[in-house]
XYZ file of C-alpha atoms in Angstrom:
763
model
C -78.464 84.305 -133.549
C -81.136 81.547 -132.750
C -81.759 81.114 -136.615
C -78.070 80.798 -137.196
C -77.907 78.284 -134.514
C -81.037 76.112 -136.785
C -79.814 76.569 -140.075
C -76.370 74.901 -138.225
C -78.149 72.057 -136.616
C -80.126 71.304 -139.871
C -76.770 71.107 -142.165
C -75.331 68.703 -139.101
C -78.246 66.451 -140.004
C -78.161 66.666 -143.055
C -74.248 65.999 -143.940
C -74.628 63.383 -140.990
C -77.382 61.579 -143.289
C -75.623 61.601 -146.006
C -72.298 60.270 -143.939
C -74.456 57.304 -143.109
C -76.068 57.206 -146.117
C -79.580 56.097 -147.125
C -81.478 53.406 -144.932
C -82.557 51.085 -148.032
C -85.335 47.823 -147.400
C -85.744 44.826 -149.516
C -88.970 43.438 -150.449
C -88.682 40.548 -151.567
C -92.012 38.765 -153.696
C -93.576 35.272 -153.013
C -93.802 33.074 -156.261
C -92.497 29.330 -155.241
C -90.089 28.037 -157.357
C -89.367 31.206 -159.445
C -88.831 33.787 -155.925
C -85.225 31.734 -156.437
C -84.391 34.410 -158.525
C -84.427 37.025 -155.687
C -80.742 35.027 -154.273
C -79.684 35.984 -157.431
C -80.673 39.302 -156.765
C -78.644 39.995 -153.581
C -75.904 38.031 -155.050
C -75.620 41.268 -157.298
C -76.789 43.576 -154.949
C -73.655 42.525 -152.461
C -71.303 42.483 -155.051
C -72.386 46.057 -156.307
C -72.162 46.948 -152.751
C -75.448 47.738 -152.111
C -76.787 48.777 -148.546
C -79.291 46.549 -147.757
C -80.903 48.032 -144.004
C -83.924 45.796 -143.953
C -85.580 42.866 -145.784
C -89.150 42.150 -145.907
C -90.892 39.211 -148.250
C -93.380 36.306 -147.962
C -93.940 32.751 -149.033
C -90.358 31.794 -150.836
C -89.111 35.216 -150.846
C -89.935 35.544 -146.728
C -87.348 32.157 -146.476
C -84.460 33.531 -148.748
C -85.219 36.757 -147.027
C -84.720 35.216 -143.619
C -81.958 33.756 -144.167
C -79.809 36.458 -145.289
C -81.389 38.553 -142.292
C -80.068 35.392 -140.222
C -76.564 36.205 -141.163
C -76.364 33.565 -144.633
C -74.229 35.063 -146.839
C -76.038 34.915 -150.767
C -73.373 32.154 -152.130
C -74.143 30.276 -148.476
C -78.440 30.665 -149.394
C -77.067 29.078 -152.631
C -75.310 26.489 -151.755
C -78.172 25.636 -149.244
C -81.037 25.902 -151.271
C -80.675 23.919 -154.061
C -79.246 20.898 -152.291
C -81.991 18.625 -153.101
C -82.027 17.298 -149.275
C -83.276 20.754 -148.010
C -85.853 21.150 -150.612
C -87.598 18.241 -151.192
C -91.350 19.052 -152.109
C -92.810 15.365 -152.580
C -96.281 15.197 -153.228
C -98.079 13.193 -150.667
C -100.150 10.619 -151.588
C -101.216 6.719 -151.303
C -97.565 5.236 -151.581
C -96.360 8.036 -148.748
C -93.049 5.660 -147.822
C -93.107 5.248 -144.342
C -90.670 2.981 -142.032
C -90.225 -0.332 -145.080
C -91.248 -2.313 -141.576
C -93.920 -0.537 -141.091
C -94.972 -0.625 -144.902
C -98.726 -2.710 -145.861
C -98.301 -5.248 -148.892
C -98.296 -3.226 -152.311
C -101.953 -4.078 -153.284
C -104.834 -2.766 -155.889
C -106.049 0.560 -153.769
C -105.646 4.102 -155.332
C -107.565 6.406 -152.687
C -107.394 5.928 -148.648
C -109.946 7.567 -146.791
C -109.658 8.388 -142.910
C -113.084 7.902 -141.144
C -114.258 8.783 -137.449
C -117.387 7.036 -135.481
C -117.032 8.901 -132.425
C -119.643 11.241 -133.436
C -121.451 9.350 -136.346
C -119.605 8.197 -139.298
C -117.639 11.340 -141.151
C -115.053 10.639 -143.758
C -112.679 12.873 -144.746
C -111.510 13.502 -148.171
C -107.504 13.648 -149.622
C -106.644 15.448 -151.645
C -103.113 16.206 -152.904
C -100.492 18.717 -150.594
C -97.081 18.872 -151.435
C -94.676 17.576 -148.043
C -92.468 20.083 -146.271
C -92.330 18.227 -143.065
C -88.402 17.838 -144.153
C -87.805 20.976 -145.747
C -89.535 22.151 -141.544
C -86.613 20.649 -139.731
C -84.213 21.915 -142.227
C -85.743 25.213 -141.699
C -85.227 24.769 -137.906
C -81.327 23.695 -138.361
C -80.915 26.717 -140.502
C -83.196 29.357 -137.947
C -82.538 28.200 -134.707
C -79.359 29.484 -133.677
C -80.497 33.103 -135.606
C -83.111 33.797 -133.540
C -81.491 32.441 -130.211
C -78.631 35.519 -130.778
C -81.684 38.121 -131.352
C -83.581 36.595 -128.516
C -86.286 35.939 -130.665
C -86.743 39.633 -132.034
C -86.214 40.116 -135.366
C -85.366 43.716 -135.390
C -82.170 42.211 -132.797
C -81.457 39.699 -136.850
C -78.242 40.624 -138.565
C -80.886 42.272 -140.689
C -83.494 43.671 -139.409
C -87.009 41.190 -141.191
C -90.621 40.950 -141.559
C -92.893 38.213 -143.492
C -96.398 38.453 -143.444
C -99.487 35.319 -143.825
C -103.050 35.161 -144.143
C -104.939 34.471 -141.216
C -108.151 33.090 -142.573
C -110.153 33.353 -139.979
C -110.199 36.802 -139.293
C -109.281 37.510 -143.159
C -106.694 39.538 -142.103
C -102.517 39.848 -142.965
C -100.395 38.543 -140.251
C -97.458 40.514 -139.864
C -94.252 38.134 -137.853
C -92.236 40.707 -136.003
C -91.144 38.319 -133.280
C -91.015 34.733 -131.943
C -90.086 31.543 -134.093
C -88.664 32.574 -137.058
C -88.937 29.545 -138.870
C -92.566 28.975 -138.160
C -92.707 32.500 -139.107
C -91.900 32.305 -142.776
C -93.134 28.297 -142.654
C -96.593 29.489 -142.446
C -95.666 32.680 -145.136
C -94.944 30.089 -147.308
C -98.008 27.672 -147.091
C -99.630 28.130 -150.843
C -103.271 27.114 -149.961
C -104.356 23.772 -151.016
C -101.124 22.786 -151.558
C -99.518 22.785 -148.080
C -100.201 21.823 -144.412
C -100.744 24.684 -142.784
C -99.043 25.803 -139.294
C -100.907 26.838 -136.460
C -99.654 29.586 -134.336
C -100.871 31.474 -131.529
C -104.067 29.583 -132.351
C -104.291 30.877 -135.803
C -104.486 28.686 -138.643
C -102.329 30.701 -141.483
C -101.530 30.639 -144.512
C -99.327 32.138 -147.422
C -99.719 35.918 -147.226
C -99.707 36.339 -151.223
C -103.284 35.703 -149.991
C -103.905 39.253 -149.228
C -100.584 40.994 -150.370
C -97.541 38.984 -152.420
C -95.548 42.111 -152.612
C -95.344 43.622 -148.605
C -94.539 47.089 -149.740
C -97.010 48.897 -147.919
C -95.941 46.428 -144.598
C -92.306 47.860 -145.429
C -93.504 51.181 -144.783
C -95.294 50.713 -142.100
C -92.707 48.807 -139.967
C -89.271 50.264 -141.013
C -90.001 54.116 -142.756
C -87.031 53.018 -145.369
C -85.123 56.067 -146.997
C -85.488 54.104 -150.062
C -87.241 50.471 -150.760
C -85.451 48.050 -153.945
C -88.690 45.459 -154.659
C -87.964 42.123 -156.358
C -90.203 40.917 -158.621
C -90.205 37.069 -159.470
C -94.246 36.474 -160.748
C -96.640 38.344 -161.900
C -100.497 38.061 -161.307
C -102.188 34.644 -162.207
C -103.806 34.988 -165.713
C -107.504 35.158 -165.700
C -109.364 32.322 -164.929
C -109.911 29.330 -167.228
C -113.760 27.862 -165.999
C -112.581 24.597 -167.096
C -108.724 24.163 -164.563
C -109.637 23.680 -161.381
C -106.384 24.628 -160.173
C -107.167 27.679 -162.016
C -109.768 29.077 -160.629
C -108.497 27.904 -157.084
C -105.547 30.007 -157.742
C -108.327 33.188 -158.524
C -110.114 32.920 -155.711
C -107.901 32.518 -153.050
C -105.042 35.243 -154.300
C -105.547 38.454 -154.293
C -104.165 40.410 -157.315
C -101.150 42.094 -156.139
C -99.940 45.709 -156.392
C -96.210 45.516 -157.925
C -95.363 48.863 -158.362
C -93.305 51.613 -156.141
C -93.438 54.437 -156.346
C -90.491 55.892 -158.655
C -89.524 58.641 -155.493
C -89.263 56.088 -152.786
C -88.143 52.919 -155.149
C -86.640 51.012 -157.198
C -88.057 47.550 -159.046
C -85.603 44.872 -159.970
C -88.400 42.428 -162.382
C -87.207 39.203 -163.407
C -88.673 37.394 -166.431
C -89.311 33.223 -165.239
C -91.047 32.500 -167.926
C -94.727 31.342 -168.183
C -94.833 28.043 -166.572
C -96.085 27.118 -162.823
C -94.933 27.869 -159.649
C -93.549 24.664 -158.400
C -90.845 23.884 -161.007
C -88.416 23.090 -158.474
C -85.893 21.278 -161.009
C -85.463 24.804 -162.809
C -84.248 26.707 -159.479
C -80.557 27.328 -160.812
C -81.961 28.892 -164.052
C -84.669 31.674 -161.884
C -81.233 32.175 -159.816
C -78.360 33.097 -163.149
C -81.996 34.936 -164.041
C -82.604 37.591 -161.027
C -78.740 37.556 -161.028
C -78.586 38.668 -164.883
C -82.077 40.781 -163.963
C -80.416 42.815 -160.997
C -77.120 43.279 -163.016
C -78.661 44.974 -165.587
C -80.205 47.971 -163.930
C -77.188 48.633 -161.591
C -76.013 51.703 -163.116
C -79.249 53.087 -162.679
C -79.987 51.638 -159.117
C -76.124 53.349 -158.177
C -77.735 56.796 -159.093
C -80.750 56.787 -156.728
C -78.253 55.257 -154.302
C -74.879 56.816 -154.585
C -73.905 56.215 -151.470
C -72.678 52.277 -150.226
C -71.275 49.658 -148.084
C -68.500 48.083 -147.777
C -67.699 44.264 -148.987
C -65.440 44.463 -145.435
C -67.952 46.014 -143.727
C -70.848 43.582 -144.718
C -68.038 41.110 -143.832
C -67.518 41.876 -140.236
C -71.461 42.400 -139.482
C -72.287 38.802 -140.731
C -68.930 37.734 -139.145
C -69.694 40.092 -135.724
C -73.401 38.548 -135.326
C -72.349 34.671 -136.584
C -69.934 34.837 -133.475
C -73.404 35.167 -131.468
C -75.453 32.564 -132.210
C -75.165 29.444 -129.479
C -74.362 25.802 -130.300
C -77.092 23.770 -131.372
C -76.893 21.008 -129.098
C -80.025 19.511 -127.668
C -80.204 18.610 -124.101
C -83.824 17.651 -123.863
C -86.771 16.239 -125.924
C -90.151 17.376 -125.166
C -93.302 15.924 -127.440
C -96.411 17.821 -127.963
C -99.729 16.683 -129.243
C -98.987 13.338 -127.219
C -100.232 10.896 -124.235
C -97.791 9.821 -121.740
C -97.706 6.228 -123.054
C -97.572 7.664 -126.459
C -94.723 9.835 -125.642
C -92.893 6.521 -124.016
C -93.300 4.889 -127.330
C -91.583 7.824 -129.239
C -88.715 7.917 -126.573
C -88.330 4.225 -127.341
C -88.414 4.173 -131.115
C -85.305 6.991 -131.195
C -83.668 5.674 -128.719
C -83.307 9.054 -126.340
C -83.664 7.193 -122.664
C -80.010 5.869 -123.232
C -78.724 9.186 -124.837
C -78.354 12.659 -122.310
C -77.700 14.982 -125.925
C -77.904 15.102 -128.932
C -76.157 17.248 -132.668
C -77.840 18.499 -135.657
C -76.932 15.676 -137.088
C -78.274 13.059 -135.062
C -81.705 14.939 -134.811
C -81.741 15.293 -138.911
C -81.518 11.303 -138.269
C -84.470 10.741 -135.614
C -86.446 13.387 -137.343
C -86.426 11.128 -140.232
C -87.449 7.825 -138.126
C -89.948 9.951 -136.625
C -91.587 11.810 -139.540
C -91.710 8.388 -141.492
C -93.175 6.595 -138.612
C -97.006 5.153 -139.815
C -98.446 6.411 -136.603
C -97.295 10.064 -137.430
C -99.833 12.404 -139.806
C -97.103 15.323 -139.288
C -94.635 16.705 -137.385
C -93.135 20.153 -136.574
C -89.896 20.597 -134.823
C -88.769 24.025 -133.002
C -85.915 24.258 -131.538
C -86.166 26.123 -128.063
C -82.620 28.297 -126.689
C -82.614 28.116 -122.989
C -79.388 31.235 -121.783
C -79.523 30.151 -118.483
C -78.150 26.954 -119.039
C -76.826 27.315 -122.327
C -79.078 24.221 -123.834
C -81.395 23.445 -126.360
C -84.977 21.822 -125.438
C -86.742 19.866 -128.941
C -90.350 20.162 -129.592
C -91.408 17.895 -131.773
C -95.422 18.624 -131.960
C -97.136 15.444 -133.333
C -100.428 14.930 -134.949
C -101.047 11.659 -134.709
C -102.193 9.559 -138.007
C -106.272 8.515 -138.368
C -106.670 5.349 -136.739
C -109.530 4.227 -139.078
C -109.172 4.112 -142.898
C -110.481 2.260 -145.701
C -109.108 1.522 -148.783
C -110.652 1.503 -152.296
C -109.024 0.030 -155.631
C -109.468 -2.048 -158.825
C -108.411 -2.823 -161.977
C -110.657 -2.676 -165.649
C -108.799 -3.976 -169.113
C -109.321 -4.738 -172.368
C -108.261 -8.446 -171.918
C -111.744 -8.972 -169.357
C -109.832 -9.361 -166.605
C -112.248 -6.758 -163.871
C -111.579 -6.647 -160.180
C -112.313 -4.496 -157.383
C -110.142 -3.617 -153.944
C -111.500 -2.274 -150.716
C -109.167 -2.222 -147.789
C -110.030 -1.738 -143.675
C -107.161 -0.426 -141.159
C -106.444 0.287 -137.498
C -104.234 1.406 -135.491
C -104.189 1.837 -132.487
C -100.781 3.718 -130.381
C -100.039 3.215 -126.697
C -96.950 1.629 -124.918
C -97.164 -0.125 -128.087
C -98.282 0.073 -131.639
C -100.953 -2.333 -133.100
C -102.046 -2.255 -136.911
C -105.362 -4.464 -137.887
C -106.359 -4.929 -141.464
C -108.491 -6.809 -143.725
C -108.942 -6.511 -147.498
C -111.040 -7.594 -149.991
C -110.161 -8.754 -153.528
C -113.310 -9.222 -155.903
C -113.719 -9.881 -160.011
C -113.627 -12.094 -162.957
C -110.040 -13.770 -162.385
C -109.274 -12.899 -158.673
C -110.777 -13.459 -155.367
C -109.509 -13.155 -151.932
C -110.069 -12.061 -148.570
C -107.396 -11.272 -146.117
C -106.354 -10.152 -142.580
C -103.135 -9.302 -140.429
C -102.407 -8.295 -137.049
C -99.565 -6.417 -135.948
C -97.374 -5.282 -132.959
C -94.834 -3.765 -132.769
C -92.714 -3.184 -129.284
C -90.747 -0.005 -129.488
C -86.855 0.685 -129.274
C -83.800 1.515 -131.413
C -84.309 -1.454 -133.349
C -88.546 -2.445 -132.753
C -89.334 -6.457 -132.717
C -92.523 -6.513 -134.435
C -94.737 -9.717 -134.464
C -97.091 -10.438 -137.273
C -100.313 -12.965 -137.704
C -101.285 -12.837 -141.308
C -103.925 -14.782 -143.676
C -105.141 -14.924 -146.849
C -107.524 -17.031 -148.477
C -107.913 -16.744 -152.979
C -108.485 -17.686 -156.091
C -107.130 -17.406 -159.286
C -110.379 -18.836 -162.243
C -108.023 -18.692 -165.073
C -111.095 -20.370 -166.653
C -112.705 -17.445 -166.947
C -110.124 -15.176 -168.049
C -111.090 -15.975 -171.635
C -107.667 -16.400 -174.424
C -108.288 -12.787 -176.160
C -105.352 -12.101 -177.416
C -103.195 -15.437 -176.713
C -104.204 -18.594 -178.096
C -103.265 -21.958 -177.879
C -104.269 -25.425 -176.602
C -103.279 -25.458 -173.056
C -106.058 -26.902 -170.955
C -108.429 -23.596 -169.873
C -110.123 -25.243 -167.335
C -107.541 -24.653 -164.043
C -108.751 -23.254 -160.291
C -105.600 -22.948 -158.168
C -106.533 -22.059 -154.382
C -104.292 -20.679 -152.050
C -105.010 -20.570 -147.950
C -102.497 -19.939 -145.309
C -102.169 -18.562 -141.414
C -98.966 -17.385 -140.666
C -97.144 -16.329 -137.740
C -93.297 -13.954 -138.278
C -91.275 -11.978 -136.586
C -89.394 -8.930 -138.581
C -86.788 -6.832 -137.396
C -85.367 -4.038 -139.326
C -82.690 -3.858 -141.198
C -81.367 0.079 -141.304
C -84.538 1.911 -142.813
C -85.534 -0.100 -145.746
C -85.036 -3.055 -144.787
C -85.821 -5.777 -142.899
C -85.323 -10.103 -141.504
C -88.447 -11.562 -141.204
C -88.747 -15.340 -139.955
C -91.939 -17.556 -140.146
C -94.139 -20.489 -139.687
C -96.634 -20.878 -142.262
C -99.537 -23.760 -142.130
C -100.498 -23.483 -145.870
C -103.400 -25.169 -148.273
C -102.846 -25.128 -152.246
C -106.171 -26.432 -153.655
C -105.976 -27.226 -157.852
C -108.906 -27.877 -160.094
C -108.096 -28.446 -163.814
C -108.263 -31.013 -166.486
C -105.215 -32.592 -168.631
C -107.439 -30.738 -172.127
C -110.007 -28.936 -173.513
C -112.157 -31.600 -174.399
C -114.762 -31.879 -171.664
C -118.651 -31.270 -171.016
C -120.543 -30.189 -168.187
C -121.251 -33.506 -166.674
C -117.404 -34.110 -166.548
C -115.331 -33.610 -163.011
C -112.062 -32.720 -162.965
C -108.929 -33.823 -161.659
C -108.058 -31.909 -158.052
C -104.885 -31.804 -156.248
C -104.594 -31.277 -152.983
C -101.455 -29.840 -150.924
C -101.333 -29.235 -147.015
C -97.365 -27.899 -145.984
C -96.279 -26.840 -142.465
C -93.610 -24.289 -144.056
C -91.002 -22.210 -141.968
C -89.012 -19.813 -143.992
C -86.840 -16.799 -143.366
C -86.603 -13.986 -145.666
C -84.775 -10.386 -146.045
C -86.441 -7.604 -148.094
C -84.992 -4.495 -149.298
C -87.479 -1.425 -151.070
C -86.719 2.071 -152.257
C -88.800 2.233 -154.785
C -91.263 5.026 -156.087
C -93.656 3.269 -157.274
C -96.120 0.537 -155.867
C -96.254 -0.595 -160.017
C -94.744 0.985 -162.702
C -91.317 2.106 -161.116
C -88.815 4.686 -162.481
C -86.439 5.216 -159.861
C -85.367 3.031 -156.492
C -84.133 -0.642 -155.474
C -85.555 -3.811 -154.591
C -84.281 -6.667 -153.430
C -86.022 -10.655 -151.761
C -84.284 -13.325 -151.391
C -86.134 -16.044 -148.798
C -85.560 -19.599 -148.433
C -89.020 -22.126 -147.935
C -89.054 -24.949 -146.864
C -92.151 -27.250 -146.921
C -93.402 -30.390 -145.235
C -96.496 -31.669 -146.072
C -98.783 -34.078 -148.278
C -99.925 -34.755 -151.769
C -103.474 -35.978 -152.321
C -104.671 -35.561 -156.195
C -107.858 -38.007 -157.198
C -108.317 -37.899 -160.676
C -111.317 -37.004 -162.738
C -114.013 -38.107 -165.472
C -111.454 -37.709 -168.360
C -108.410 -39.297 -166.303
C -109.124 -42.429 -167.349
C -106.384 -45.275 -166.328
C -104.771 -43.037 -163.673
C -104.389 -43.781 -160.220
C -105.269 -41.632 -156.902
C -102.308 -40.427 -155.174
C -101.385 -40.241 -151.427
C -98.022 -39.149 -150.693
C -95.502 -36.959 -148.253
C -93.899 -33.847 -150.786
C -91.055 -32.337 -148.732
C -89.044 -29.992 -150.855
C -87.272 -26.422 -150.073
C -87.629 -23.453 -152.312
C -84.480 -20.796 -152.247
C -85.762 -17.273 -154.218
C -84.094 -13.684 -155.079
C -86.237 -10.894 -156.654
C -84.223 -7.866 -157.489
C -85.014 -4.734 -159.764
C -82.587 -0.885 -159.616
C -83.593 1.895 -161.777
C -81.641 4.533 -161.856
C -81.536 8.031 -164.159
C -79.113 7.793 -167.469
C -79.952 10.814 -168.803
C -82.201 13.974 -168.301
C -85.648 11.962 -169.316
C -84.095 8.968 -169.744
C -83.959 6.182 -167.083
C -83.216 2.437 -166.956
C -83.744 -0.239 -165.190
C -82.707 -3.995 -164.856
C -84.386 -7.132 -162.933
C -83.254 -10.329 -162.085
C -84.969 -13.155 -161.146
C -83.743 -16.710 -159.717
C -85.790 -19.905 -158.366
C -83.795 -23.190 -157.051
C -85.836 -25.829 -155.504
C -85.988 -29.318 -155.751
C -89.705 -29.759 -155.995
C -90.827 -32.924 -157.997
C -92.380 -34.296 -160.974
C -96.053 -34.967 -160.114
C -98.060 -37.423 -161.434
C -99.128 -35.868 -164.141
C -98.201 -33.140 -166.417
C -100.679 -30.024 -165.386
C -100.353 -30.021 -161.590
C -96.683 -30.325 -162.382
C -96.717 -26.594 -164.134
C -98.915 -25.690 -161.235
C -96.465 -26.365 -158.569
C -93.986 -24.897 -160.329
C -92.637 -21.115 -159.897
C -94.435 -18.691 -162.568
C -92.041 -16.047 -164.038
C -94.456 -12.719 -164.781
C -93.039 -9.816 -165.292
C -95.448 -8.209 -167.399
C -99.256 -7.301 -166.332
C -100.693 -9.675 -169.210
C -99.247 -12.544 -167.650
C -100.015 -12.398 -164.474
C -103.409 -13.375 -165.371
C -102.613 -16.298 -168.258
C -101.465 -19.807 -167.127
C -98.531 -19.863 -169.445
C -97.078 -22.932 -169.922
C -93.493 -21.756 -171.886
C -92.795 -19.371 -168.244
C -93.010 -22.212 -166.099
C -90.395 -24.416 -164.191
C -89.338 -25.892 -160.602
C -86.278 -23.904 -160.693
C -85.295 -21.132 -163.287
C -83.706 -17.640 -164.017
C -85.139 -14.109 -165.437
C -83.148 -11.146 -166.598
C -85.107 -7.896 -167.883
C -84.376 -4.421 -169.273
C -86.220 -2.010 -168.883
C -85.831 1.661 -170.667
C -88.364 4.317 -169.799
C -88.514 7.907 -171.535
C -90.476 10.075 -169.355
C -92.760 12.390 -171.900
C -93.562 14.836 -169.083
C -94.581 14.883 -165.376
C -97.692 12.426 -166.455
C -96.707 9.844 -169.018
C -93.560 7.926 -169.275
C -93.062 5.363 -172.539
C -91.384 2.123 -171.292
C -89.698 -0.837 -173.274
C -89.296 -3.968 -171.983
C -87.457 -6.757 -172.276
C -87.168 -10.328 -170.612
C -85.001 -13.827 -171.201
C -86.155 -16.719 -169.090
C -84.524 -19.556 -168.979
C -85.664 -22.746 -166.675
C -83.059 -25.094 -165.349
C -84.782 -28.334 -166.517
C -88.106 -27.452 -168.475
C -91.197 -30.128 -167.556
C -92.104 -31.632 -170.791
C -94.277 -34.087 -171.579
C -93.259 -37.877 -173.350
C -93.826 -39.274 -176.184
C -97.055 -41.014 -174.591
C -98.317 -37.422 -174.482
C -99.527 -37.748 -170.777
C -96.095 -38.455 -168.559
C -94.254 -35.545 -167.196
C -90.720 -35.013 -167.301
C -87.714 -32.769 -166.783
C -85.894 -31.558 -170.233
C -82.263 -31.564 -170.476
C -80.586 -28.771 -168.142
C -80.965 -25.311 -169.801
C -81.801 -26.543 -173.210
C -84.604 -24.237 -173.245
C -85.339 -20.327 -172.965
C -88.192 -18.474 -173.433
C -88.127 -14.526 -174.062
C -91.208 -11.479 -173.716
C -91.416 -8.162 -174.520
C -93.744 -4.990 -174.525
C -93.898 -1.100 -175.022
C -96.572 1.221 -172.651
C -97.398 3.698 -172.726
C -98.129 4.626 -168.681
C -100.502 7.415 -167.523
C -99.970 8.702 -164.116
C -103.002 10.796 -163.292
C -103.926 11.960 -160.013
C -105.539 8.564 -158.896
C -104.406 5.387 -160.048
C -102.517 4.348 -163.208
C -103.719 3.646 -166.663
C -101.391 1.765 -169.325
C -101.885 0.883 -172.612
C -99.253 -2.048 -174.034
C -98.043 -4.021 -176.811
C -97.090 -7.356 -175.659
C -95.091 -10.677 -177.190
C -94.853 -13.945 -175.396
C -92.766 -16.564 -176.652
C -95.129 -19.486 -176.791
C -96.706 -21.453 -179.015
C -99.950 -19.414 -181.119
C -100.840 -15.669 -180.948
C -97.552 -14.448 -179.617
C -98.889 -10.730 -179.904
C -101.182 -9.136 -178.434
C -102.914 -5.631 -177.002
C -104.330 -4.291 -173.480
C -105.794 -1.214 -172.550
C -105.970 -1.423 -168.780
C -106.926 1.325 -165.519
C -105.792 0.756 -161.958
C -103.246 -1.736 -160.574
C -103.696 -5.108 -161.218
C -101.849 -6.367 -157.706
C -103.117 -9.356 -155.180
C -102.480 -10.251 -151.593
C -99.161 -11.435 -151.055
C -98.268 -15.212 -151.825
C -96.654 -17.883 -149.083
C -96.212 -20.381 -152.207
C -95.629 -18.391 -155.170
C -92.904 -15.522 -154.152
C-alpha cells in the first residue's frame, strides 16, 4: 500500500513538472559592443516562446540581462541601447568638455598632470578612460523604478537576476543578489584601465570578466535551473603580443573564460562578431542582427530540448504586471555626497534646487549634464532611492571633486624652425563660490608669452563670472627664417602685445557666453622698412596705448582645439579703442618725422566655423571671417600693416608676416573637406578666399601707404594635410599654397599644437 502511494506521488510530481515546464536560465557573457548580440538572441528566444526563468550576466551582458529582468522587452532594449544618448562612450582626455563659461582658452598643452602638496609633492599620471558618467545616469533612470518595485531584491524582479564583478583587493568574484541594480551592473561593466571603477560597500569593483566572463557555475549555484541557454559573444583574448601594450594588459588582467556548457544540462548559442576589438560601438546594430541570426539558426535543435514553451501572451502579461508595480520616478529631494556644506550650497545654487520643490527625470537629465560638465567635478555617480512610506524618491549624487592643482605640459616642433614649449599651472578652490587661478608660459624661437588669470564664479541657475586676465607676449618674425615663402618684405619685425582686462561673463545656455569688459592695452612694434640694415642701425618703433571697452558673444562645440572635424564655433565682438600713437623713426628712415597723436577707432569681428558629416567617412566644414574697422592708415607702410587684422586660417600663416593677407577691413571664406582614413588618421583639403575691402598699398614714391579701391584685390590660400591624432598631441604634414610674391608652395611637418595666448587686439 505504501509502495503504491509513493509511486502515485512520484507520478503526480512528474506530470506536474512536465506541465510546468523546465526551469530555464539564460547566461549572457561579457564582450563590450559585441555583447549587443545578446539582444538579438533574446529576440529570437521570445519570438519562439522559449521560457526564460532566470538571467545571469557579466559586463555588457549584465546590462542587457538586467534590462530584460526589469521588464523591458528585447525590442525596447534595442531601442534604448542603440540610442546614442544612452551608450555615449566618450574618451576622457585633455579636451574634456566643461561648461563653456568655465573652459580654458585653447593652449598648446597635450597632457595635464594633477599634483598634491599636502604630504609632499606627488603627481598623478593620467591615462585614457572611457567616460560612462552619462551612461550611469541613463542606467539609473532605466533601473530605479524596477529596483524599487522589487524592494531592492533581485529575486523579485520580473525575472530573477544575478550579475558578477571582481573585487581586486581580495581577488574574489562578487555576486550581486540585492541592492542598487544600476550600480551592480555598472560594477560588472567596469573594464579595467578603460573605465573608472565604482565602489560598493567599501570595495573597489571591476568587470567580472577578470575572473569569470561566462558565469555558468554561478547560475547553478544561485538558481539550480533544469536547463541553461548560454549566449557567447566573444572568444578569449588571443595570445599576448609582446609589442602591444593593450594585448599584454588584457592577458594579464583577464582570466581565460570557460565557454563550454555540458550538453546534458544546457545549450550554447555562439555569435560570430568578427575579429575587431570590443569597443566598436558604431557596429552594434550588426552585432544585434548577428545574434538574432545565430539564435534562429539553432532554434530547431533548441526546441527539441525544450518542448514546453511559454506563450507570448503569458510573457506580455508578466511584463505588464511587473511594470504596473513600478512607482513613479519623481524626485522630492536631492542629497549631495562627498562635499562639505559650503560646496553643497554651491551645487544647489547652480542647479537651482532651492527654488524648485521636485523634479521629473527629464529635468534631472538636464541638471545631471550641467553637474557633470562643471569643472569642479571629476566624476558624479547618481542613485535614485525610493521611500515607500512617502512614495517619493531621493536623488543621491556622489561627487568626486576635481583635483585642485594641475600642471599642463605641451609644445610645438616643426620643420619650419618654429619650436615652442608650453607650461601651465591651474589652481581651483571650491566653497560657496568657485575660484580658478591660472598661469602659463610660452617660450620658443617665434613666440614668447607669460599670462595669468583669476576667475570667481557666483553660483546661480544663470551664474555671474568676474574674470581678470593679463598677458604679455612677443612674436619675433625675424627669428622665423623664411624657409618656404621667400619675398622682399622686411624680415625684421617684432610685435609685442601687453594687456590687462577685467570682464563680467554671463553664460548663454550650455555652450555660449556673453562677455562685457574693459582692457588696458599696449602694442609695441619694432621693424625696418626693408631688409637693408646692419647691426649698427636702429629700427623704427611704434608704440600704442589704448583703453578698450568690448562686448563679445562666443559659442563653441568643436570636438578638438585644433584640426576640428565636428561641431561649431562662433565669435562676434565689438571692440572700441581710445588711445595714442607714438612712432619714432629709426636710422634707416631718413626724412621721416616722429609722430605723436591720438588714435581712436572701432573693430567689429565675426569668426565662424562649422563641420558636419556628409558621408560615413567624409566630413565637410566651412569657415567665415569678417573684420570691419575704421583703423586709419599710419605714417608708414609696415606699421599700417601691423595695425591691420591678419587672416591666418592655416598653421603656416600663423608664423609668417604676410602682407597679402592683412587689411583694416576684410572678409574670408573657407571650405574644408575631411576624409577620415581611420580613427586616428584624416586627410584634410582646405581652400580659402581672402578679400580685403581696401588693401594697403604703397604710393608711387615707394614709401607712403595708401588704400586701394574697394574690392580691387583678392587672394587665395590652400593646403592638403595628413593629420594623425595619437593618444597625446597631434602630428601633421601638409603641402601649402599661398598667393603672394616669391615661392608660393611649401611643405610643413609639425608635432604638437600651434596655439598662442588669446590676443585682445587681434581677435
